[in-house]
CSV table of C-alpha atoms and ligand atoms in Angstrom, one decimal:
chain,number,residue,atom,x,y,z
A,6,UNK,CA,-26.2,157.3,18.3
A,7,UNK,CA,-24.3,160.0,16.1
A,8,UNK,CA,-21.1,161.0,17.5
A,9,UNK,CA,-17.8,161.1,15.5
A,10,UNK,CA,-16.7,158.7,13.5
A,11,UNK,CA,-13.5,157.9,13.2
A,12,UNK,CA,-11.6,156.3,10.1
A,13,UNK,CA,-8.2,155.7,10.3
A,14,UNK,CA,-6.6,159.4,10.4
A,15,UNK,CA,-10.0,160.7,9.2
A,16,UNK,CA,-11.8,162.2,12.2
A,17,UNK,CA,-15.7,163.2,11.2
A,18,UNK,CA,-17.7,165.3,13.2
A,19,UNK,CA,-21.0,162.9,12.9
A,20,UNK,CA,-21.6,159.2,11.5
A,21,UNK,CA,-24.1,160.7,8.9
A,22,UNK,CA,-22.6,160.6,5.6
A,23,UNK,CA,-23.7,161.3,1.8
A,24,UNK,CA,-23.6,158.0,0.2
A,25,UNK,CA,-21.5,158.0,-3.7
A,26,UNK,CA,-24.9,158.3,-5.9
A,27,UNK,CA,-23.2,158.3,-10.0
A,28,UNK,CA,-25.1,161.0,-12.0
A,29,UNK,CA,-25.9,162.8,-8.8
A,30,UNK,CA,-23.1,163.2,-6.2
A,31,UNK,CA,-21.4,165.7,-8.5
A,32,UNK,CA,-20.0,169.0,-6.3
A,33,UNK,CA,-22.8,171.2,-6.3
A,34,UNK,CA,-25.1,168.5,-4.9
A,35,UNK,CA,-22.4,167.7,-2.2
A,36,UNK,CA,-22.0,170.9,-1.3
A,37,UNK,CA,-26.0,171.1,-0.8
A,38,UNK,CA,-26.1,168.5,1.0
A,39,UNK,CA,-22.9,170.0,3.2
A,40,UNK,CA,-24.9,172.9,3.9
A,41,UNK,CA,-27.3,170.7,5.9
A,42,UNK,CA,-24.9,168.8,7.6
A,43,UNK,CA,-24.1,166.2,5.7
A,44,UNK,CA,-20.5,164.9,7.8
A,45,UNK,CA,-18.6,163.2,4.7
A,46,UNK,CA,-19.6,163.1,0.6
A,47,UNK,CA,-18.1,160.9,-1.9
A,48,UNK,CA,-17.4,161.8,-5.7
A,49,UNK,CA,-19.3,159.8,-8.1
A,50,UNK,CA,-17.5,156.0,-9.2
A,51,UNK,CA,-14.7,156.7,-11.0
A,52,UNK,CA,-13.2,154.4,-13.6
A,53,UNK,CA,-9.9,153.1,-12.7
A,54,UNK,CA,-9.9,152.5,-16.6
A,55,UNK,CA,-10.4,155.9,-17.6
A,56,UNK,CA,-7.9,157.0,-14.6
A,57,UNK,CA,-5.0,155.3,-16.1
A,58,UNK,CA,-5.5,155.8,-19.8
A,59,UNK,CA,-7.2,158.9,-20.7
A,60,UNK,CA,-5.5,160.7,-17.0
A,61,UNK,CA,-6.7,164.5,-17.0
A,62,UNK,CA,-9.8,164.2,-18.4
A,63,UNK,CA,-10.7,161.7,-15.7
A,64,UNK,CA,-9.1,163.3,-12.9
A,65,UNK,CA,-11.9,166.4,-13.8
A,66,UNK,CA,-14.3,164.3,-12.6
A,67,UNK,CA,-12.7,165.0,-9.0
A,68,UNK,CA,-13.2,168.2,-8.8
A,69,UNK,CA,-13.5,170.0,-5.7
A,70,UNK,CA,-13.6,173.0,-3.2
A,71,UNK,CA,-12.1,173.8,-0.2
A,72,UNK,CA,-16.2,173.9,1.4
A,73,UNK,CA,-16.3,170.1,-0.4
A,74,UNK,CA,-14.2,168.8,2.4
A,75,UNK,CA,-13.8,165.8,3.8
A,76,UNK,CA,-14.1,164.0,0.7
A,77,UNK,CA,-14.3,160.4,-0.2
A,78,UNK,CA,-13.2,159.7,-3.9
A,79,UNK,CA,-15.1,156.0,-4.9
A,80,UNK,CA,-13.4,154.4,-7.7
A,81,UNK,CA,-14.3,151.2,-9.5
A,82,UNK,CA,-12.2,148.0,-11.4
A,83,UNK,CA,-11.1,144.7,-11.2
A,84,UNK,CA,-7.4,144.9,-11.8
A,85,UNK,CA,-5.3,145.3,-8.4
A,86,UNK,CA,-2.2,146.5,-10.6
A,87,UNK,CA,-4.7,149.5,-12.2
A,88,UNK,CA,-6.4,150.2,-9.1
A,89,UNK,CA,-2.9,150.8,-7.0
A,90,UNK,CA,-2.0,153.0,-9.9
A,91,UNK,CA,-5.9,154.9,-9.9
A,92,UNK,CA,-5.1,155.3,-6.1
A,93,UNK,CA,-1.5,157.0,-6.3
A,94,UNK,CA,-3.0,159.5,-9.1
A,95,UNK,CA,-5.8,160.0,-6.9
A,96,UNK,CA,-4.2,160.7,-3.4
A,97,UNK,CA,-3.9,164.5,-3.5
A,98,UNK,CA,-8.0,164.9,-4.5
A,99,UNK,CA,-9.7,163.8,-1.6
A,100,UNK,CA,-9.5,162.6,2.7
A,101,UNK,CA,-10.5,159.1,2.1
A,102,UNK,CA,-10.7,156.4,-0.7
A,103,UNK,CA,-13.1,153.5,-1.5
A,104,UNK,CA,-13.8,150.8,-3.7
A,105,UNK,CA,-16.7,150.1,-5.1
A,106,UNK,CA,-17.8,146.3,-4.7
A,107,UNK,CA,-21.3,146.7,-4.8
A,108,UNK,CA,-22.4,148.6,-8.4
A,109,UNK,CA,-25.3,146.1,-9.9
A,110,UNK,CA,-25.3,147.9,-13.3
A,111,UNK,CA,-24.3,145.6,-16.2
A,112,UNK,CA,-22.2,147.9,-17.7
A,113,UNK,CA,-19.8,147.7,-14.5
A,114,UNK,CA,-19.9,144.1,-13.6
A,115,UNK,CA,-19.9,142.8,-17.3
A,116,UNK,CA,-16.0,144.5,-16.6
A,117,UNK,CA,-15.4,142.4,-13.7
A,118,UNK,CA,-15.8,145.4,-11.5
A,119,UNK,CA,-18.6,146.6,-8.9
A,120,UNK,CA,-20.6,144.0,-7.1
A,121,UNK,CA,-18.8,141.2,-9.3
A,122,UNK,CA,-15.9,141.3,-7.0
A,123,UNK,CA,-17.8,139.5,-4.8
A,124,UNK,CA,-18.1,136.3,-6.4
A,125,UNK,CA,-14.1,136.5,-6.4
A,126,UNK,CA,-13.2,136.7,-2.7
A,127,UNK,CA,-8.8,136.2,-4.5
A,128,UNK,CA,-9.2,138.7,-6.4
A,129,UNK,CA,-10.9,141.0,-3.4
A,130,UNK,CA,-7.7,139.8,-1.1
A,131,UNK,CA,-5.5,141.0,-4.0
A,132,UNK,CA,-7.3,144.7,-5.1
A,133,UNK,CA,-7.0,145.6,-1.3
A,134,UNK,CA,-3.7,144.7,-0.5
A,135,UNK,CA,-2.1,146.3,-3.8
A,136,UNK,CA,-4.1,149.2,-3.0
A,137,UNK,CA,-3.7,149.5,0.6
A,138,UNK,CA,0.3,149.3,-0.5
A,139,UNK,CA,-0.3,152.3,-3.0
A,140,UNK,CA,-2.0,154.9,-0.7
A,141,UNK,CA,-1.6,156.4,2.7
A,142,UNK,CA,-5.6,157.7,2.8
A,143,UNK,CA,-7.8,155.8,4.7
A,144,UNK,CA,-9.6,153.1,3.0
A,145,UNK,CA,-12.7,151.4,2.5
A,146,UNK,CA,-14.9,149.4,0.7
A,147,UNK,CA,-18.8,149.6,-0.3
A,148,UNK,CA,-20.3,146.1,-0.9
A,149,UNK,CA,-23.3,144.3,-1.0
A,150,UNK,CA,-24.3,141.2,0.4
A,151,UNK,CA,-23.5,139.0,-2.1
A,152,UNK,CA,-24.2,138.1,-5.8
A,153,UNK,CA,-27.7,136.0,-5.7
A,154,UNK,CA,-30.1,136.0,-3.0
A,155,UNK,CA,-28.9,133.8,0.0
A,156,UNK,CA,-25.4,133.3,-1.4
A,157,UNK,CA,-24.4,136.1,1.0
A,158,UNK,CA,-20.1,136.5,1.2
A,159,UNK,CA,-20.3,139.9,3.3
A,160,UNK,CA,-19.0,137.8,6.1
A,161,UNK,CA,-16.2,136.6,4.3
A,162,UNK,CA,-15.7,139.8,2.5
A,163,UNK,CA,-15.5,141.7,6.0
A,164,UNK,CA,-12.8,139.5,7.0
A,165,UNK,CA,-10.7,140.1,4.0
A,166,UNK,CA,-11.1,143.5,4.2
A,167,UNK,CA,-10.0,143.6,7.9
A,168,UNK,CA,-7.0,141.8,7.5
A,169,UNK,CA,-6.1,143.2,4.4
A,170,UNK,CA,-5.8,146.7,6.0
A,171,UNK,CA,-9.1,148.1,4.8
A,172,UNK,CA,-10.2,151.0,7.7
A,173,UNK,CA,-14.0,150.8,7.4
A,174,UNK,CA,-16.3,149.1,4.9
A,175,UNK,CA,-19.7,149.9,4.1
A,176,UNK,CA,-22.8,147.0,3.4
A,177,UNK,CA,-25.8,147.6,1.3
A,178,UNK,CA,-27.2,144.2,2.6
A,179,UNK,CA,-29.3,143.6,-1.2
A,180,UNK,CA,-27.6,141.0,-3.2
A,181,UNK,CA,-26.8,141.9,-7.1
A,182,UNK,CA,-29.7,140.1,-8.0
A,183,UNK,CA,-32.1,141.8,-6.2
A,184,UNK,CA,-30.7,145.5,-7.6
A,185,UNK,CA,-33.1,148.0,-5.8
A,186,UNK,CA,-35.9,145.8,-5.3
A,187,UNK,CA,-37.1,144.1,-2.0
A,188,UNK,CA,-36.2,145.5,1.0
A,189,UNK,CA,-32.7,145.9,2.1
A,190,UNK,CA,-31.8,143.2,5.4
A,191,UNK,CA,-30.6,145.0,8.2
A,192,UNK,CA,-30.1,142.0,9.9
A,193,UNK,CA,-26.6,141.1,8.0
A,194,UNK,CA,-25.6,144.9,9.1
A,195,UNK,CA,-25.4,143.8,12.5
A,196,UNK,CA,-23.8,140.3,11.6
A,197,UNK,CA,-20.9,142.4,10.0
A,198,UNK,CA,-21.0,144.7,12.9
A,199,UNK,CA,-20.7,142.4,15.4
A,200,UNK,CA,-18.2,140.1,13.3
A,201,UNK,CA,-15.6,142.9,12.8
A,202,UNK,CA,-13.5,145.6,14.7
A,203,UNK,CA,-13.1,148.0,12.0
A,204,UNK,CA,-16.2,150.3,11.5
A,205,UNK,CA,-19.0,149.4,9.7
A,206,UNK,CA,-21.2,151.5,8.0
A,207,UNK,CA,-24.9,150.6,6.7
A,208,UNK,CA,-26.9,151.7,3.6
A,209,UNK,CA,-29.9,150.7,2.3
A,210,UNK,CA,-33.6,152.3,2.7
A,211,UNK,CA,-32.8,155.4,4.5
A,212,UNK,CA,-35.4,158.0,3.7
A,213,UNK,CA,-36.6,159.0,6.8
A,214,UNK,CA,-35.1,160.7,9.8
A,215,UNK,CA,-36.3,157.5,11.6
A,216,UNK,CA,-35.2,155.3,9.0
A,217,UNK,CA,-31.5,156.5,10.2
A,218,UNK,CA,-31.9,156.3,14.1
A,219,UNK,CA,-33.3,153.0,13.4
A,220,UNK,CA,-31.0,151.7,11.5
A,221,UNK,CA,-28.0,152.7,13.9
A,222,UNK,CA,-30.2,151.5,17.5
A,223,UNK,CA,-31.4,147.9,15.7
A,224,UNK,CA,-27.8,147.0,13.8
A,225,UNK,CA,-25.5,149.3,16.4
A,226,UNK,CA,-23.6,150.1,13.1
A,227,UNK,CA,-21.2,153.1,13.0
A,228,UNK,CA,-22.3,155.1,10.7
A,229,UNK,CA,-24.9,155.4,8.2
A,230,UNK,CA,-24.8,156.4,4.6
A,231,UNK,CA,-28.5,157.9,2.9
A,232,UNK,CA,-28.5,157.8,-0.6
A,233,UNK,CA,-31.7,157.5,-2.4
A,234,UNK,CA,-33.5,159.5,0.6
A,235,UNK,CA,-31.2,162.7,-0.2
A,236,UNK,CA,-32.6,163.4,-3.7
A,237,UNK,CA,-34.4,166.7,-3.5
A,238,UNK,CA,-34.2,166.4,-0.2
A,239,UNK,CA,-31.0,167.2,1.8
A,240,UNK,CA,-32.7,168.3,4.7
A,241,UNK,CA,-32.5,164.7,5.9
A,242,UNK,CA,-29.0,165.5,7.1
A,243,UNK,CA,-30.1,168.1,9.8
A,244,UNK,CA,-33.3,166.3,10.3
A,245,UNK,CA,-31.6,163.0,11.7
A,246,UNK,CA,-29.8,165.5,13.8
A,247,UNK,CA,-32.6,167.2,15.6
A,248,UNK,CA,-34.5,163.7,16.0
A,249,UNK,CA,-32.1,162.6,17.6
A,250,UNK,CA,-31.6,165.6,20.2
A,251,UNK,CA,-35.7,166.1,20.4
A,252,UNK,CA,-37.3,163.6,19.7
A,253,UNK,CA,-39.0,165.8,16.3
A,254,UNK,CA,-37.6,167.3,13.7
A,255,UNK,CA,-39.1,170.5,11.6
A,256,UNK,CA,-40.7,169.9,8.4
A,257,UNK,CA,-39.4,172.2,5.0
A,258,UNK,CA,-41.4,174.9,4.1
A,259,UNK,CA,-41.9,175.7,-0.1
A,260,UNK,CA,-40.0,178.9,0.8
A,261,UNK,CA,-36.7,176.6,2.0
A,262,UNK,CA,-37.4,174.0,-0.6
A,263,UNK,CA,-37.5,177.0,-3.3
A,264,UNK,CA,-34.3,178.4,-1.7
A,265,UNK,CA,-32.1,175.3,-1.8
A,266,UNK,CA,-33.4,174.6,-5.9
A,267,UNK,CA,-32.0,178.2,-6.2
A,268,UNK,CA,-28.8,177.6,-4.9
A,269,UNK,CA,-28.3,174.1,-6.0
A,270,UNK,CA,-29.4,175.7,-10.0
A,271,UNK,CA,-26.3,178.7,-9.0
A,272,UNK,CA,-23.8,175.8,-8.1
A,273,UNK,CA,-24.9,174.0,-11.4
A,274,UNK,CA,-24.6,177.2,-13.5
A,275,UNK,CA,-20.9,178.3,-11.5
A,276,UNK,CA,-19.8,174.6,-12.5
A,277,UNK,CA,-20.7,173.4,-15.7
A,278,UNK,CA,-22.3,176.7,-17.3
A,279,UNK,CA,-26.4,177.3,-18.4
A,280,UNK,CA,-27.2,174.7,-20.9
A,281,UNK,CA,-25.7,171.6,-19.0
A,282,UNK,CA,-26.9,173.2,-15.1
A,283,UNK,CA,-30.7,173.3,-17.0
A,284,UNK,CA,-30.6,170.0,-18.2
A,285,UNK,CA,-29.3,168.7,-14.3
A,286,UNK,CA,-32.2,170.8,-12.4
A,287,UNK,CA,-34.8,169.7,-14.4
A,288,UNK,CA,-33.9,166.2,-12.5
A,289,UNK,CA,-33.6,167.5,-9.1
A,290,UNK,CA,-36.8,169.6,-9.4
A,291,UNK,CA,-38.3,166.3,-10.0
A,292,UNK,CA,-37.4,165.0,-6.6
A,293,UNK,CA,-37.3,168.3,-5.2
A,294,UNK,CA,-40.7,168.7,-5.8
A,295,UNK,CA,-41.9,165.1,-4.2
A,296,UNK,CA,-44.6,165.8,-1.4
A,297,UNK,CA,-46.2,168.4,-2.8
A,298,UNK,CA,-49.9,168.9,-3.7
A,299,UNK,CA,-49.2,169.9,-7.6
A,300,UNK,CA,-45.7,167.9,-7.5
A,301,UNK,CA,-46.9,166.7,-11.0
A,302,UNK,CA,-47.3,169.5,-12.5
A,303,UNK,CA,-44.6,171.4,-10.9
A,304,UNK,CA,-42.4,168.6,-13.1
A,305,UNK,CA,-44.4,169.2,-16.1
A,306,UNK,CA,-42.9,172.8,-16.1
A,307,UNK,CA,-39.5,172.1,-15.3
A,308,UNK,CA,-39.0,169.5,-17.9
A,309,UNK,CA,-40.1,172.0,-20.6
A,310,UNK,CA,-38.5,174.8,-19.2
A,311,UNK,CA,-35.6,175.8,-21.8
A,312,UNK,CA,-34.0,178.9,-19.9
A,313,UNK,CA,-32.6,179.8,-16.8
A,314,UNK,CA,-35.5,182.3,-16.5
A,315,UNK,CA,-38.2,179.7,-17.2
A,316,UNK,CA,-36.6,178.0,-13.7
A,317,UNK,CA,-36.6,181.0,-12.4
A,318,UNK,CA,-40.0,181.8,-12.4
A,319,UNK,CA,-40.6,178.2,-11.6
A,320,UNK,CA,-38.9,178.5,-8.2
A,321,UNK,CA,-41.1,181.3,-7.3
A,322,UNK,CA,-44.1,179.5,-8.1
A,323,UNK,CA,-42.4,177.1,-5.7
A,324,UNK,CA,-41.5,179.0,-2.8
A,325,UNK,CA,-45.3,180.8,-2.7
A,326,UNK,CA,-47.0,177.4,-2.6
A,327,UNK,CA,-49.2,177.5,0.9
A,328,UNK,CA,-47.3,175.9,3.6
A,329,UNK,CA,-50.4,174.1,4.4
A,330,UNK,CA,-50.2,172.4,1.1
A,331,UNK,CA,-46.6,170.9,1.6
A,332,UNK,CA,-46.2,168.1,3.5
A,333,UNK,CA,-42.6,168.1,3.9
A,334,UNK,CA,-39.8,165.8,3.4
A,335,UNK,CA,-41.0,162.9,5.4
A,336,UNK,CA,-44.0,162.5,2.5
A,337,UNK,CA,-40.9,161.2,0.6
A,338,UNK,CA,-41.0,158.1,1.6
A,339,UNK,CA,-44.7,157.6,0.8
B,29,FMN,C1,-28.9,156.3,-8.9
B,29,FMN,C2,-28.0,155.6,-8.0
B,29,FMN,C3,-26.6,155.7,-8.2
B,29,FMN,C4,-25.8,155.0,-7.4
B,29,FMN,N1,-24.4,155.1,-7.6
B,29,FMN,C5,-23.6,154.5,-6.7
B,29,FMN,C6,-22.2,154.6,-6.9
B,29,FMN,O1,-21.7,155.3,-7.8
B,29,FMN,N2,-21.4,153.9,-6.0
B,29,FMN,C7,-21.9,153.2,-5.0
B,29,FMN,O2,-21.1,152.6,-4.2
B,29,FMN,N3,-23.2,153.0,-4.8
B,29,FMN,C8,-24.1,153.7,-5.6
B,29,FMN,N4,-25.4,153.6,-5.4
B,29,FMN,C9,-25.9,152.8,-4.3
B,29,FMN,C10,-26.2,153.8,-3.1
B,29,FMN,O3,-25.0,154.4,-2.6
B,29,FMN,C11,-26.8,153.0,-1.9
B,29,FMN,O4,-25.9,152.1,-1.4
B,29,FMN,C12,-28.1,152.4,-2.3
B,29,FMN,O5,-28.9,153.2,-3.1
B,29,FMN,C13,-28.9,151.9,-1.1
B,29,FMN,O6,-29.3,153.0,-0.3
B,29,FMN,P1,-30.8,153.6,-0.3
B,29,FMN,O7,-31.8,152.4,-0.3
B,29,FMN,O8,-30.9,154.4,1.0
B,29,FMN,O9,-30.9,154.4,-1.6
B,29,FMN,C14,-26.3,154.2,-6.3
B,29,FMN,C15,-27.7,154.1,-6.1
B,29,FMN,C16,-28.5,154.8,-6.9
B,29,FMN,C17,-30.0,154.7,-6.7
């Protein structure tokens, strides 16, 4: 079930990919997630608004590394003639470029943008084909079923995007309505699949290993993007990997766990400098710290930690927790 995955001119080495997460998929969390085999990241949405009229300061949120590579940049609007503008300015900062059509949050569809696209299926036609015009980079869309429950248009939005000269697309199959509640249906992941020749990639309740090879064996999708299932835990990546040659995969010891919040808390520091890298931590210990025995308290400490040191010392509280009283990443899901 993973083998390369290939999207237009962009070849991966896997079909496991970091799904575009805003607040979190910043680069030291992609590069974490990188370092445990994560086969494609994407930046965090970018407005197409802010692209076109405020230009540099936008285009910061882009940044990169060459070990940040291949990268997807997301962006989201409603205006074709903005978007195919976004998309030129765009071009040299990433492998691959997407459009989001499936944010829930009021402050992106009150704009028009994100999963309000879909109730406009003329306006869909339009954004892709100005876009597709603009840019040579392969590109995608990430959509969701549709806008209310049982009003689903991922059919009809696969088809526009196929003829439109989109090179993959990717379904969260929950309508709008339902935001992150209920439980995602697989089952229009293997309509779409089965309904289109371009690749289609599925998201939605990934946080196991076997969540992933299940996903891909009962909706023979492409590829699979794990979002919520990566936070504090980006072992997933490698996990998926050795399930699928072994039939197992190792649990994460404190000592890993601890080592990974120390590298992740050096990225933060290296990118936006002490004050802002404490204040992000503190978030990621929270998840970091799911599955363990004193997991509560564990987040206690980090959210009135004030100095790097104060993490410090909570990382090694961290890494000399028992092995015996982890239970690994799989408790995540719990
Ligand atoms: C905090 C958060 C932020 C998200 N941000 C984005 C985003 O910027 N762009 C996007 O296309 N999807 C975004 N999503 C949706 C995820 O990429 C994914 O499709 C969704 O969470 C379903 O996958 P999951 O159930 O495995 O988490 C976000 C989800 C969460 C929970």
């Amino acid at each position: 079930m993973l083998k390369p995955l290939i999207i237009s001119s962009l070849v991966l080495q896997h079909n496991v990919v970091l799904a575009p997460l805003a607040g979190i998929t910043n680069l030291p969390f992609r590069l974490i997630c990188r370092q445990e085999g994560a086969a494609l990241a994407f930046t965090e949405m970018v407005s197409v608004n802010g692209l076109v009229r405020e230009g540099v300061k936008t285009l910061a949120l882009l940044k990169s590394s060459a070990a940040d590579r291949p990268l997807g940049i997301q962006l989201f609007g409603d205006k074709p003639a903005d978007l195919a503008e976004a998309a030129r300015m765009v071009e040299g900062y990433g492998d691959l470029l997407d459009i989001n059509m499936g944010c829930p949050v009021r402050k992106v569809v009150g704009t028009g943008a994100g999963s309000a696209l879909l109730q406009e299926p003329i306006k869909i036609a339009a954004i892709i084909r100005a876009v597709r015009a603009a840019t040579t980079l392969p590109l995608t869309i990430k959509i969701r079923s549709g806008w209310h429950c049982g009003d689903d248009v991922f059919q009809e939005v696969g088809h526009i995007a196929q003829s439109e000269g989109c090179d993959a697309i990717t379904l969260h199959p929950r309508s709008r309505s339902l935001m992150f509640s209920g439980q995602a249906d697989w089952t229009h992941l293997a309509q779409l699949k089965s309904a289109l020749s371009i690749p289609v990639l599925g998201s939605g309740d990934l946080f196991t290993p076997d969540d992933c090879l299940r996903m891909m064996k009962e909706t023979a999708c492409d590829g699979i993007m794990i979002a919520r299932g990566a936070l504090g835990n980006p072992w997933i990546f490698r996990q998926v990997k050795e399930l699928e040659r072994s039939g197992c995969y190792t649990s994460v010891t404190p000592v890993e766990r601890a080592g990974a919040i120390e590298r992740h808390l050096d990225l933060f520091i290296g990118e936006m400098g002490e004050a802002v890298a404490i204040r992000e931590i503190k978030k990621h210990i929270g998840w970091y710290a799911r599955g363990f025995a004193g997991a509560s308290d564990i987040r206690r400490a980090a959210n009135s930690a004030r100095t790097v040191d104060e993490i410090t010392l909570l990382i090694g509280r961290i890494r000399s927790i028992p092995t015996s009283e982890s239970h690994g990443s799989d408790a995540f899901a719990a």
